[in-house]
Short mmCIF file of N, CA and C in Angstrom, two decimals:
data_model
loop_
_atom_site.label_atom_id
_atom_site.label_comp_id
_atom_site.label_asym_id
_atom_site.label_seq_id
_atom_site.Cartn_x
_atom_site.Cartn_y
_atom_site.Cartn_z
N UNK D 12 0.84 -1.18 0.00
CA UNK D 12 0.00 0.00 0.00
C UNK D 12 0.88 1.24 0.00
N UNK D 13 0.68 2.22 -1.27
CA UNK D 13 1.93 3.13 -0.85
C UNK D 13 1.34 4.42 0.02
N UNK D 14 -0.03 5.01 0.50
CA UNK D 14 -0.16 5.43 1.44
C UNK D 14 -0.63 5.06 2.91
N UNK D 15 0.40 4.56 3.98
CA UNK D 15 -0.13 4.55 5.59
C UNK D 15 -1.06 5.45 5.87
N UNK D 16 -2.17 4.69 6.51
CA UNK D 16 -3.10 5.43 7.46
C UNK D 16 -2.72 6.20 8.40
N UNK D 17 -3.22 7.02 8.90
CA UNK D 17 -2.89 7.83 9.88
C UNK D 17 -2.59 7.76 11.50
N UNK D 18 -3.07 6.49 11.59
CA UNK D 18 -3.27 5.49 12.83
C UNK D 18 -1.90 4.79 12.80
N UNK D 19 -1.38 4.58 11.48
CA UNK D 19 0.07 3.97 11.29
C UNK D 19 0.96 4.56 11.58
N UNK D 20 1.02 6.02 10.80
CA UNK D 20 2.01 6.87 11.52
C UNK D 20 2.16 7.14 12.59
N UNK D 21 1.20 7.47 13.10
CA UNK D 21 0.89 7.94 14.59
C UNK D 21 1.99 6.79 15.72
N UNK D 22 1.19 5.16 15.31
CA UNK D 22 2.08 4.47 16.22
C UNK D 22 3.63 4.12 16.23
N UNK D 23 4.13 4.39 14.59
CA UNK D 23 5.23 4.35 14.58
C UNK D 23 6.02 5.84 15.15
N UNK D 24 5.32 6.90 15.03
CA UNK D 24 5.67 7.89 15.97
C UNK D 24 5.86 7.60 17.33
N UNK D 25 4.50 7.51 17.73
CA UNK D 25 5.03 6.94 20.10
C UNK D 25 6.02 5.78 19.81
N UNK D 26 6.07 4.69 18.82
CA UNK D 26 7.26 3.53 19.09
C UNK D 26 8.72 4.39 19.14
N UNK D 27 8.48 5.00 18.04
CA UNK D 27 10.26 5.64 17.64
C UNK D 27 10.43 6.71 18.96
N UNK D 28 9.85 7.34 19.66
CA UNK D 28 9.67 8.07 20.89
C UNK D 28 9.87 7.56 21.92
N UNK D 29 8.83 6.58 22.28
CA UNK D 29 9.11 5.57 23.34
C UNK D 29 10.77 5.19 23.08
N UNK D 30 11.01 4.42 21.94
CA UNK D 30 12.68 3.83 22.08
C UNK D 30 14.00 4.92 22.47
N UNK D 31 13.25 5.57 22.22
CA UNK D 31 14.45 7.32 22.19
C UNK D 31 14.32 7.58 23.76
N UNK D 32 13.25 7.47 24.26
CA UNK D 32 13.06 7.53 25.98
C UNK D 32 13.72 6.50 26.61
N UNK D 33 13.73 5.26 26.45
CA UNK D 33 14.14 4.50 27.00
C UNK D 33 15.82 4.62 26.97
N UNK D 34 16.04 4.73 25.75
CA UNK D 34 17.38 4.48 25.59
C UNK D 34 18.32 5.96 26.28
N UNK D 35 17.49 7.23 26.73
CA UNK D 35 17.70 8.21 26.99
C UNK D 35 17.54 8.12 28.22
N UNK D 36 16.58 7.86 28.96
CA UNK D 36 16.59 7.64 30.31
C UNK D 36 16.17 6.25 31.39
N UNK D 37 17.57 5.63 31.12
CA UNK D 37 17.27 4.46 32.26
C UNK D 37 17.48 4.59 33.08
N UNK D 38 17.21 4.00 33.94
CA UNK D 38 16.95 4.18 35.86
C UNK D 38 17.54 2.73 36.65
N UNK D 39 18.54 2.74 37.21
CA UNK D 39 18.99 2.12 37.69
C UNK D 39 18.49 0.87 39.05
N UNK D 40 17.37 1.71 39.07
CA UNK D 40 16.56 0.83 40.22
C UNK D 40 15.09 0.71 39.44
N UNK D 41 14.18 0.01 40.46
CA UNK D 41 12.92 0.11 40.16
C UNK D 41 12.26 1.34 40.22
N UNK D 42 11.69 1.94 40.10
CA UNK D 42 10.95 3.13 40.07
C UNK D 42 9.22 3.04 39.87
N UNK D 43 8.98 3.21 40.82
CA UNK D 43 7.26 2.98 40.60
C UNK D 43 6.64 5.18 40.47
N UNK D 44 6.15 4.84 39.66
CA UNK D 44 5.80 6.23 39.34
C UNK D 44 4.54 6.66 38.75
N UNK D 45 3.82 7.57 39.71
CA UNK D 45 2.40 8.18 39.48
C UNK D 45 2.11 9.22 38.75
N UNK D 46 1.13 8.99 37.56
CA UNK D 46 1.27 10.19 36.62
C UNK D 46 -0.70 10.37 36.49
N UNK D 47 -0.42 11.35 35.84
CA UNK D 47 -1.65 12.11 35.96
C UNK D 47 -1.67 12.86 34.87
N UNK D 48 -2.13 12.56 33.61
CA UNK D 48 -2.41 12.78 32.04
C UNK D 48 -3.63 13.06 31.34
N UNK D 49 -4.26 13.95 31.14
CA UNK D 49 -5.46 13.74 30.45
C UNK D 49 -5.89 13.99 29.14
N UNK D 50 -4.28 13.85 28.52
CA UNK D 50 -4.11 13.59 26.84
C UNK D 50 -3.81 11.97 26.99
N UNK D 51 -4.68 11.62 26.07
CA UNK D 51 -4.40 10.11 25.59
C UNK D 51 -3.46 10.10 24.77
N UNK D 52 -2.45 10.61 24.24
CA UNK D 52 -1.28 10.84 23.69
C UNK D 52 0.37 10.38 24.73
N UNK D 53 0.29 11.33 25.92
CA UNK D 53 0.95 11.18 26.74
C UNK D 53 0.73 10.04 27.52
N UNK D 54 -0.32 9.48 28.35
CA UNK D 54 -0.93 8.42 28.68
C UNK D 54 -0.24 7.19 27.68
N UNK D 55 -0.55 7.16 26.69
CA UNK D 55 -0.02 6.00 26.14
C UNK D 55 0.98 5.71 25.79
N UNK D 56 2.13 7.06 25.81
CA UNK D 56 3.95 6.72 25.84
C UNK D 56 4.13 6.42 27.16
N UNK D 57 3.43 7.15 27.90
CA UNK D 57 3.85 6.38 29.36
C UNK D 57 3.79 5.02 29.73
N UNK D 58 2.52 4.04 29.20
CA UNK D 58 2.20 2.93 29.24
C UNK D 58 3.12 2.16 28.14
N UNK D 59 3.05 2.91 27.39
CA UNK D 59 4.19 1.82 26.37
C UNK D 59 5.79 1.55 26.91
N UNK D 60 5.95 2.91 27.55
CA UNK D 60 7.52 2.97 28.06
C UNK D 60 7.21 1.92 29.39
N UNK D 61 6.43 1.22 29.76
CA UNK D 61 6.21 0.68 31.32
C UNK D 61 5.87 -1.07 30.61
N UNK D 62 5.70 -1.33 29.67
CA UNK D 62 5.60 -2.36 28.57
C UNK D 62 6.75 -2.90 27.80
N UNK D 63 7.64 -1.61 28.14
CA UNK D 63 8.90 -2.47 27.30
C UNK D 63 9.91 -2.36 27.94
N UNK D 64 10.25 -1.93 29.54
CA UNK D 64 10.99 -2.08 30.85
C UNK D 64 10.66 -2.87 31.35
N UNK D 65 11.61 -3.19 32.20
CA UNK D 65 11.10 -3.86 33.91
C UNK D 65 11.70 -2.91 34.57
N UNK D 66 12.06 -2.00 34.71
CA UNK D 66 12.82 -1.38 35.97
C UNK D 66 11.23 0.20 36.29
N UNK D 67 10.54 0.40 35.53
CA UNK D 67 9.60 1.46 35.87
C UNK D 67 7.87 0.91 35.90
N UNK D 68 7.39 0.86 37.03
CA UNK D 68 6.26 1.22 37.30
C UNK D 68 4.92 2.48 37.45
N UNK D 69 4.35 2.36 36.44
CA UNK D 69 3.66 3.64 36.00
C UNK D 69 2.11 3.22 36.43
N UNK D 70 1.72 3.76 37.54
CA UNK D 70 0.45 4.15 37.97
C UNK D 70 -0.39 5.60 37.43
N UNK D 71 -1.63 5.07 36.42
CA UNK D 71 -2.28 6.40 36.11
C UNK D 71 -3.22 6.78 37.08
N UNK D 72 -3.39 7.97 37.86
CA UNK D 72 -4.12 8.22 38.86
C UNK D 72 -5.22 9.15 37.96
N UNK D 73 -6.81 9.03 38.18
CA UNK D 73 -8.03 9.55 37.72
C UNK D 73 -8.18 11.12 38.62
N UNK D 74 -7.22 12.02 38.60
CA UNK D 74 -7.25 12.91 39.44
C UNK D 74 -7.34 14.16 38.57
N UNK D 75 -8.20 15.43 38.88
CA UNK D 75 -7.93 16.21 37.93
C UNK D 75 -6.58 17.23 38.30
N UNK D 76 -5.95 17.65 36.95
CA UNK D 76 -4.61 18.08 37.20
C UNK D 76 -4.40 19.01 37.90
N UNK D 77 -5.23 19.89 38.36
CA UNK D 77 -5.42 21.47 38.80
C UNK D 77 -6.29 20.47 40.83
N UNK D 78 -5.83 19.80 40.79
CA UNK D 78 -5.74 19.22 42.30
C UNK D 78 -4.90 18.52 42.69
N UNK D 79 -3.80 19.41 42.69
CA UNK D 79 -2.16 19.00 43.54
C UNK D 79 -2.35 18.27 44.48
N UNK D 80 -3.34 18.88 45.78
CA UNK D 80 -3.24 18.37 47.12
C UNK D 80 -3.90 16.48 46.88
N UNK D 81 -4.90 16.32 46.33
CA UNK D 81 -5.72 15.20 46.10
C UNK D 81 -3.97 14.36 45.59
N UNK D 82 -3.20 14.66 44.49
CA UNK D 82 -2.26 14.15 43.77
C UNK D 82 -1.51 13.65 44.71
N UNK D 83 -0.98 14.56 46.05
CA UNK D 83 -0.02 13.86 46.46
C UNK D 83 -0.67 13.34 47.58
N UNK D 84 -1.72 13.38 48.05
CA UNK D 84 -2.07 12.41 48.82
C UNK D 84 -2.48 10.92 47.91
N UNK D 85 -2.51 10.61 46.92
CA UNK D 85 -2.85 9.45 45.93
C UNK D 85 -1.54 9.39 46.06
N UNK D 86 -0.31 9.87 45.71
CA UNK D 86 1.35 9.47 45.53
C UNK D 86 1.68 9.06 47.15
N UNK D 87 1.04 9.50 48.03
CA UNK D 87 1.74 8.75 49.78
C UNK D 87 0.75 7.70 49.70
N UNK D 88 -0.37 7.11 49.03
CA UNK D 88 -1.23 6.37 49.34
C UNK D 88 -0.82 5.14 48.46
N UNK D 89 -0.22 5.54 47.39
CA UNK D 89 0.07 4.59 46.37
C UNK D 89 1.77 3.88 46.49
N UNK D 90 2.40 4.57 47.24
CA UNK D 90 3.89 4.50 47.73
C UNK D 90 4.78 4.59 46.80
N UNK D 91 4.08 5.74 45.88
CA UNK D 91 5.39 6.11 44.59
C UNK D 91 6.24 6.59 44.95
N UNK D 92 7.36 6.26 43.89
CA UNK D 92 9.15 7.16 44.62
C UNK D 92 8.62 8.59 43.96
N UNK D 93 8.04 9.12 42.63
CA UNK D 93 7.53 10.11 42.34
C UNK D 93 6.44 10.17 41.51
N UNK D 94 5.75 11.81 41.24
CA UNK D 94 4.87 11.48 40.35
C UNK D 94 4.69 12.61 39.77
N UNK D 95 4.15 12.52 38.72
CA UNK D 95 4.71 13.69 37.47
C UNK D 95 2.94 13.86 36.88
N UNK D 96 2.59 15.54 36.96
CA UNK D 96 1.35 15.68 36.37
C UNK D 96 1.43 16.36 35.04
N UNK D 97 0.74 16.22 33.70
CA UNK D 97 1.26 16.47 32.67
C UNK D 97 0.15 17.60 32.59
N UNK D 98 0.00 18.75 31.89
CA UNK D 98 -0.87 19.27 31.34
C UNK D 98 -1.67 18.46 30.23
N UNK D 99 -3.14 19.40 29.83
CA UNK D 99 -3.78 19.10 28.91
C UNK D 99 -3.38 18.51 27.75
N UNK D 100 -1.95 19.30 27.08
CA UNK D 100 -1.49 18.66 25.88
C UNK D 100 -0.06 18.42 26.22
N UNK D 101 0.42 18.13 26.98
CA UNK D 101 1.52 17.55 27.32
C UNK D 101 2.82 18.29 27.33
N UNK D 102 2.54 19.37 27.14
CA UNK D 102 3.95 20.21 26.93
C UNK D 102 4.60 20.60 28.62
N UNK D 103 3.80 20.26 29.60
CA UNK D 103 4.23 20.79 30.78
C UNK D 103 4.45 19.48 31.98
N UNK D 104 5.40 19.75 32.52
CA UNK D 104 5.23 18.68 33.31
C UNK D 104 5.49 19.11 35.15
N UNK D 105 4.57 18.95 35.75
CA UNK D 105 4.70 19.02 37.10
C UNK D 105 5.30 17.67 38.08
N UNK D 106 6.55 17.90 38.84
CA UNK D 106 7.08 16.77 39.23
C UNK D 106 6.41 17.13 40.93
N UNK D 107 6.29 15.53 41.47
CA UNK D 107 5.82 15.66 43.12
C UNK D 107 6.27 14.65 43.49
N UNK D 108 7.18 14.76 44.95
CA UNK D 108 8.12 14.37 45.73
C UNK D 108 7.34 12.91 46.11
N UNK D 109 7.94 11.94 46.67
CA UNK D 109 7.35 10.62 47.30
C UNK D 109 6.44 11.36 48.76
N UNK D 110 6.74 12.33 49.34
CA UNK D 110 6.29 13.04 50.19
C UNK D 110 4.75 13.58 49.77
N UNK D 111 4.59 14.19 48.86
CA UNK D 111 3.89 14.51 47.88
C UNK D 111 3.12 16.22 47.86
N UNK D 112 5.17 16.31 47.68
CA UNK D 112 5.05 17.79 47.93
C UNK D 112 5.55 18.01 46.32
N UNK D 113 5.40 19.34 45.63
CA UNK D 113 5.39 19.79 44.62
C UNK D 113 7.04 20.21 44.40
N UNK D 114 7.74 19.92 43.81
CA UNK D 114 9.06 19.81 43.24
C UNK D 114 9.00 21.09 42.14
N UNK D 115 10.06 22.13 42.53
CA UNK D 115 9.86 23.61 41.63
C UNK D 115 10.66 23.19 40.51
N UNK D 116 10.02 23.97 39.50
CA UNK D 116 11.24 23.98 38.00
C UNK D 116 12.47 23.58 38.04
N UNK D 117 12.90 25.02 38.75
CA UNK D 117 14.34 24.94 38.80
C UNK D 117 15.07 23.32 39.41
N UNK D 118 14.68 22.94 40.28
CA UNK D 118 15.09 21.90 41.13
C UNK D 118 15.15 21.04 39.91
N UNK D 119 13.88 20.66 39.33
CA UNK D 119 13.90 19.62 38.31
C UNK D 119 15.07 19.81 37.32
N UNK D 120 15.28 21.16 36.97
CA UNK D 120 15.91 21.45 35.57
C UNK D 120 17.54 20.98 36.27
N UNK D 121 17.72 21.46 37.46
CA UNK D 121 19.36 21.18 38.02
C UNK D 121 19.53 19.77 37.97
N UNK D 122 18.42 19.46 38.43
CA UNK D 122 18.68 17.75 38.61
C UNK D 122 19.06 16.82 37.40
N UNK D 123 18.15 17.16 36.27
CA UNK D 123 18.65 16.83 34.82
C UNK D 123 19.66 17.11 34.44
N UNK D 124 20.46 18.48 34.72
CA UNK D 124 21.56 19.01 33.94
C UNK D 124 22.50 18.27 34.91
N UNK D 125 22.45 17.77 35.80
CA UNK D 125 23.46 16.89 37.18
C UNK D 125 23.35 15.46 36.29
N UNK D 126 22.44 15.07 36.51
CA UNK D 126 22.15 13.81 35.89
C UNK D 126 22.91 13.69 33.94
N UNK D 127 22.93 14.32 33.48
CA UNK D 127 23.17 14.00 31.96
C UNK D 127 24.44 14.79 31.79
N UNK D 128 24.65 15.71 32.71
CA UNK D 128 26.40 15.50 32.99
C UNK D 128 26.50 17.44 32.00
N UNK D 129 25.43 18.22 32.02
CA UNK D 129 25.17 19.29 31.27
C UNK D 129 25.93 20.48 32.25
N UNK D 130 26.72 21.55 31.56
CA UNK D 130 27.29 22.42 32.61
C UNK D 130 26.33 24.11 32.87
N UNK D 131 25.27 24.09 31.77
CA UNK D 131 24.66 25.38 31.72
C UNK D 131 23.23 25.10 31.54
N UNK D 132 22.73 25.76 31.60
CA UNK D 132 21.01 25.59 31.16
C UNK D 132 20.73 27.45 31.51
N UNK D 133 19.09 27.32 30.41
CA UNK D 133 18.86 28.70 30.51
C UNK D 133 17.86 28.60 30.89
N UNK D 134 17.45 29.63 31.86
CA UNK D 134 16.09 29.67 32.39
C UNK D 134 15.13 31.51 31.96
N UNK D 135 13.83 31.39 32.17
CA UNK D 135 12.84 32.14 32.15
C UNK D 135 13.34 33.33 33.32
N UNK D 136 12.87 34.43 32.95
CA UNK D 136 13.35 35.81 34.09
C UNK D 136 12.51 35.10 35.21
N UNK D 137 11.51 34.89 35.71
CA UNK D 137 10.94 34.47 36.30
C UNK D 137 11.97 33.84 37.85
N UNK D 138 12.50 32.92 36.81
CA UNK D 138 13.11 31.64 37.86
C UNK D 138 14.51 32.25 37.54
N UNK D 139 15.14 33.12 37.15
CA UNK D 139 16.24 33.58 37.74
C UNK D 139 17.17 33.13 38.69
N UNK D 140 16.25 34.28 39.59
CA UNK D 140 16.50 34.62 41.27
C UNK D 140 17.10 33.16 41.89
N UNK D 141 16.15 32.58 41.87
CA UNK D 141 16.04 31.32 42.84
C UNK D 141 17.16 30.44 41.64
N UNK D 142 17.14 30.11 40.74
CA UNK D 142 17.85 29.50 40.22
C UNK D 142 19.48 30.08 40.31
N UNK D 143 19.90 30.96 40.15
CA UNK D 143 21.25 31.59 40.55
C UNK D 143 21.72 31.52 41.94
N UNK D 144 20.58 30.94 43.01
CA UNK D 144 20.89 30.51 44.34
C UNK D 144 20.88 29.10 44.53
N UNK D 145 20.23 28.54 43.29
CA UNK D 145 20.46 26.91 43.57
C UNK D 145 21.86 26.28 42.75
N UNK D 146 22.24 27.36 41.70
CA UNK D 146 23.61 27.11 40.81
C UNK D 146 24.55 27.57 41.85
N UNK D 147 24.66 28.33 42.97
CA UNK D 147 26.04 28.69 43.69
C UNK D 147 26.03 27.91 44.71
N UNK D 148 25.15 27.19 45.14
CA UNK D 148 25.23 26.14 46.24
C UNK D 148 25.71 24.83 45.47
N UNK D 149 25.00 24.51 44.50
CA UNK D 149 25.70 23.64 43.99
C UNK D 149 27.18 23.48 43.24
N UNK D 150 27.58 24.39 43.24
CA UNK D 150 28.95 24.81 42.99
C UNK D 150 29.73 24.92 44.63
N UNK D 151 29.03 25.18 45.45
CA UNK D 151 30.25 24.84 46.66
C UNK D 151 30.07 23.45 47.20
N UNK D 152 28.77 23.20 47.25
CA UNK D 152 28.19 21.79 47.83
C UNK D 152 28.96 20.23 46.63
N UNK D 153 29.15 20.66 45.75
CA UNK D 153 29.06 19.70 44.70
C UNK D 153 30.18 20.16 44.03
N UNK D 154 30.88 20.71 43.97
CA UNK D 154 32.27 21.40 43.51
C UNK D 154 31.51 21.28 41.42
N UNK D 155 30.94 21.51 41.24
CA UNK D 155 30.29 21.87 40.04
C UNK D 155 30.05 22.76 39.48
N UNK D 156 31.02 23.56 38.18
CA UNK D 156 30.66 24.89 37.43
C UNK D 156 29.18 24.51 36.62
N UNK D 157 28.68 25.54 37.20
CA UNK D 157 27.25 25.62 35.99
C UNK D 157 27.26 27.31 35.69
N UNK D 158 26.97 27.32 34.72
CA UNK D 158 26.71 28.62 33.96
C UNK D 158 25.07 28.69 33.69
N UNK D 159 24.61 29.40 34.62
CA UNK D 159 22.69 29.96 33.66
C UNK D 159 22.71 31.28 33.07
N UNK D 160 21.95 31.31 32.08
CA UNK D 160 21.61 32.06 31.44
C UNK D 160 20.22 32.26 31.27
N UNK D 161 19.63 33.70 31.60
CA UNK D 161 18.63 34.30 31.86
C UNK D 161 17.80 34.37 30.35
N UNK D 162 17.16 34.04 30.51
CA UNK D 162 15.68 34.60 28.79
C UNK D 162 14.63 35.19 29.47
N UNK D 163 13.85 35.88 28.03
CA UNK D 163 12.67 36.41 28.40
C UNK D 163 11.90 35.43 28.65
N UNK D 164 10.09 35.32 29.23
CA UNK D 164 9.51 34.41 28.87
C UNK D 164 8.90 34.18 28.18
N UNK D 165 9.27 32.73 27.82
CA UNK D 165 8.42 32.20 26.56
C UNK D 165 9.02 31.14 26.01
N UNK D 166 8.62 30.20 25.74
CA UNK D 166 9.68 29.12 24.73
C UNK D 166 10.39 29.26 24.08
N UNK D 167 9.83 30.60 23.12
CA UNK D 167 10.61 30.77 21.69
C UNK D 167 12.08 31.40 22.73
N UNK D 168 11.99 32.30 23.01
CA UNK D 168 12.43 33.15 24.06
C UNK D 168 13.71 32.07 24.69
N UNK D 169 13.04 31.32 25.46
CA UNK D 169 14.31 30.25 25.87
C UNK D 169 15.00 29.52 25.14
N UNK D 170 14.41 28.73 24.29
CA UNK D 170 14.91 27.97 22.78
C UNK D 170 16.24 29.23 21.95
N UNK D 171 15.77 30.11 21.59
CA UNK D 171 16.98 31.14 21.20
C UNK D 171 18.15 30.99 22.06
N UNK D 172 18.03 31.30 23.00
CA UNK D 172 18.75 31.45 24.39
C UNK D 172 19.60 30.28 24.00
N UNK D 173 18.60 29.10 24.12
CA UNK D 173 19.84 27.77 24.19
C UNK D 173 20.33 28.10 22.73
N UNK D 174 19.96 28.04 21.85
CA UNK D 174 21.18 28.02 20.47
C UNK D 174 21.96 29.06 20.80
N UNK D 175 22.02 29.88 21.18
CA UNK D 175 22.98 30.86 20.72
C UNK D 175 24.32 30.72 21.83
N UNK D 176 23.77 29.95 23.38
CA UNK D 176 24.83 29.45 23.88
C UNK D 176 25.20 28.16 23.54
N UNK D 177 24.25 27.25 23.20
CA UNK D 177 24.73 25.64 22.41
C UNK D 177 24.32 24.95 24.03
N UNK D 178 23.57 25.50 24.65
CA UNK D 178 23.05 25.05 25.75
C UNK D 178 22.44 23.69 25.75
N UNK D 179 21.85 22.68 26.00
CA UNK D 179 21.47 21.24 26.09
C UNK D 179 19.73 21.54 27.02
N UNK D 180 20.04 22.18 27.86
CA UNK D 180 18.36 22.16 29.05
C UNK D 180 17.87 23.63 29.03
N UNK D 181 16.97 23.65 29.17
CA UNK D 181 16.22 25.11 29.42
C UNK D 181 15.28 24.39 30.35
N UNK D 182 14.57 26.19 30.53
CA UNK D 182 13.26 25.74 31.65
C UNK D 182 12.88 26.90 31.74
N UNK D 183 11.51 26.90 32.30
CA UNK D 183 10.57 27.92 32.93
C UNK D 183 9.50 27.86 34.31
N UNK D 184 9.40 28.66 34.76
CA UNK D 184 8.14 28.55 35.69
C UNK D 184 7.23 27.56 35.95
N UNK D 185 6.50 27.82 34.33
CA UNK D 185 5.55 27.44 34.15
C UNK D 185 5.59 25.95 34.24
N UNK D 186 7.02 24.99 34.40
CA UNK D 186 7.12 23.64 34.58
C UNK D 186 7.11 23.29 32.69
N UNK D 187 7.64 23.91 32.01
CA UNK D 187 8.10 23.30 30.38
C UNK D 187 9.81 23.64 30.52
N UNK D 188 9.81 22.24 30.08
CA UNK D 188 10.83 21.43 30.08
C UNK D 188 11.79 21.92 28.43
N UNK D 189 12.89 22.14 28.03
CA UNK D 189 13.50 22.01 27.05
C UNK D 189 14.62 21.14 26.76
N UNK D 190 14.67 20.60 25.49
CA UNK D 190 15.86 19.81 25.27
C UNK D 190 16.68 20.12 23.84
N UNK D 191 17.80 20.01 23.72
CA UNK D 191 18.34 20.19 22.86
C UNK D 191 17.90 19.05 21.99
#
């Protein structure tokens, strides 16, 4: 057949995604993890990525996203190590502690750029402040140069930012995530 349905592409899209996740972020232990999606898009890379591991456990919780408190009481009830709430269309991601306390941008964005071995990331004016106090602690605490760099807000806004330093992570407030 020389035109695929649209249903075809689609799945060879989440497969080729899913494999790019996996192979991008493995986890050394088990990880049981509570998410909260109400795009069936996101929902189903999550389930596919939990289908072709053994090391991650993915619990979907029926919670609406704009009820944090309900979330992390379902994440102490369910005994996740964490749990991650996605927006409507998936571009945002809210991380919450095994505690099931709400985990800020910045924290997330340091932790990635620690983890994948990144020396700079640019952040939103917003998260500045607090982020230029979590890069100098971690530079005495962790003997680690990081360089941030400030953008306006906005994606486009941060995305520039990273090309023009050749940056790898960005971030914002708002909990959107960037990758090179």
């Amino acid at each position: 057949m020389l035109f695929r349905s649209k249903i075809d592409k689609e799945k060879d899209y989440v497969d080729r995604y899913v494999s790019f996740m996996i192979k991008k972020f493995s986890v050394s232990k088990k990880l049981n993890v509570a998410f909260v999606a109400h795009s069936s898009s996101v929902a189903d890379i999550l389930e596919n990525i939990t289908e072709k591991t053994q090391r991650l456990t993915v619990n979907r919780l029926d919670v609406p996203d704009d009820q944090l408190k309900e979330i992390g009481l379902c994440i102490i009830k369910e005994k996740s190590d964490i749990g991650v709430v996605f927006d409507i269309d998936g571009d945002r991601a809210m991380f919450i502690d095994d505690k099931g306390r709400v985990v800020r941008a910045e924290y997330i964005c340091q932790l990635l750029a620690i983890c994948f071995g990144y020396n700079s990331f640019v952040c939103d004016t917003i998260s500045q402040f607090l982020s230029s106090i979590l890069v100098s602690n971690l530079e005495k605490n962790n003997s680690m140069k990081m360089k941030l760099y400030s953008s306006k807000v906005g994606g486009v806004f941060v995305s520039k930012k990273m090309i023009k330093y050749d940056v790898d992570i960005g971030f914002e407030y708002s909990n959107h995530y960037y990758f090179k």
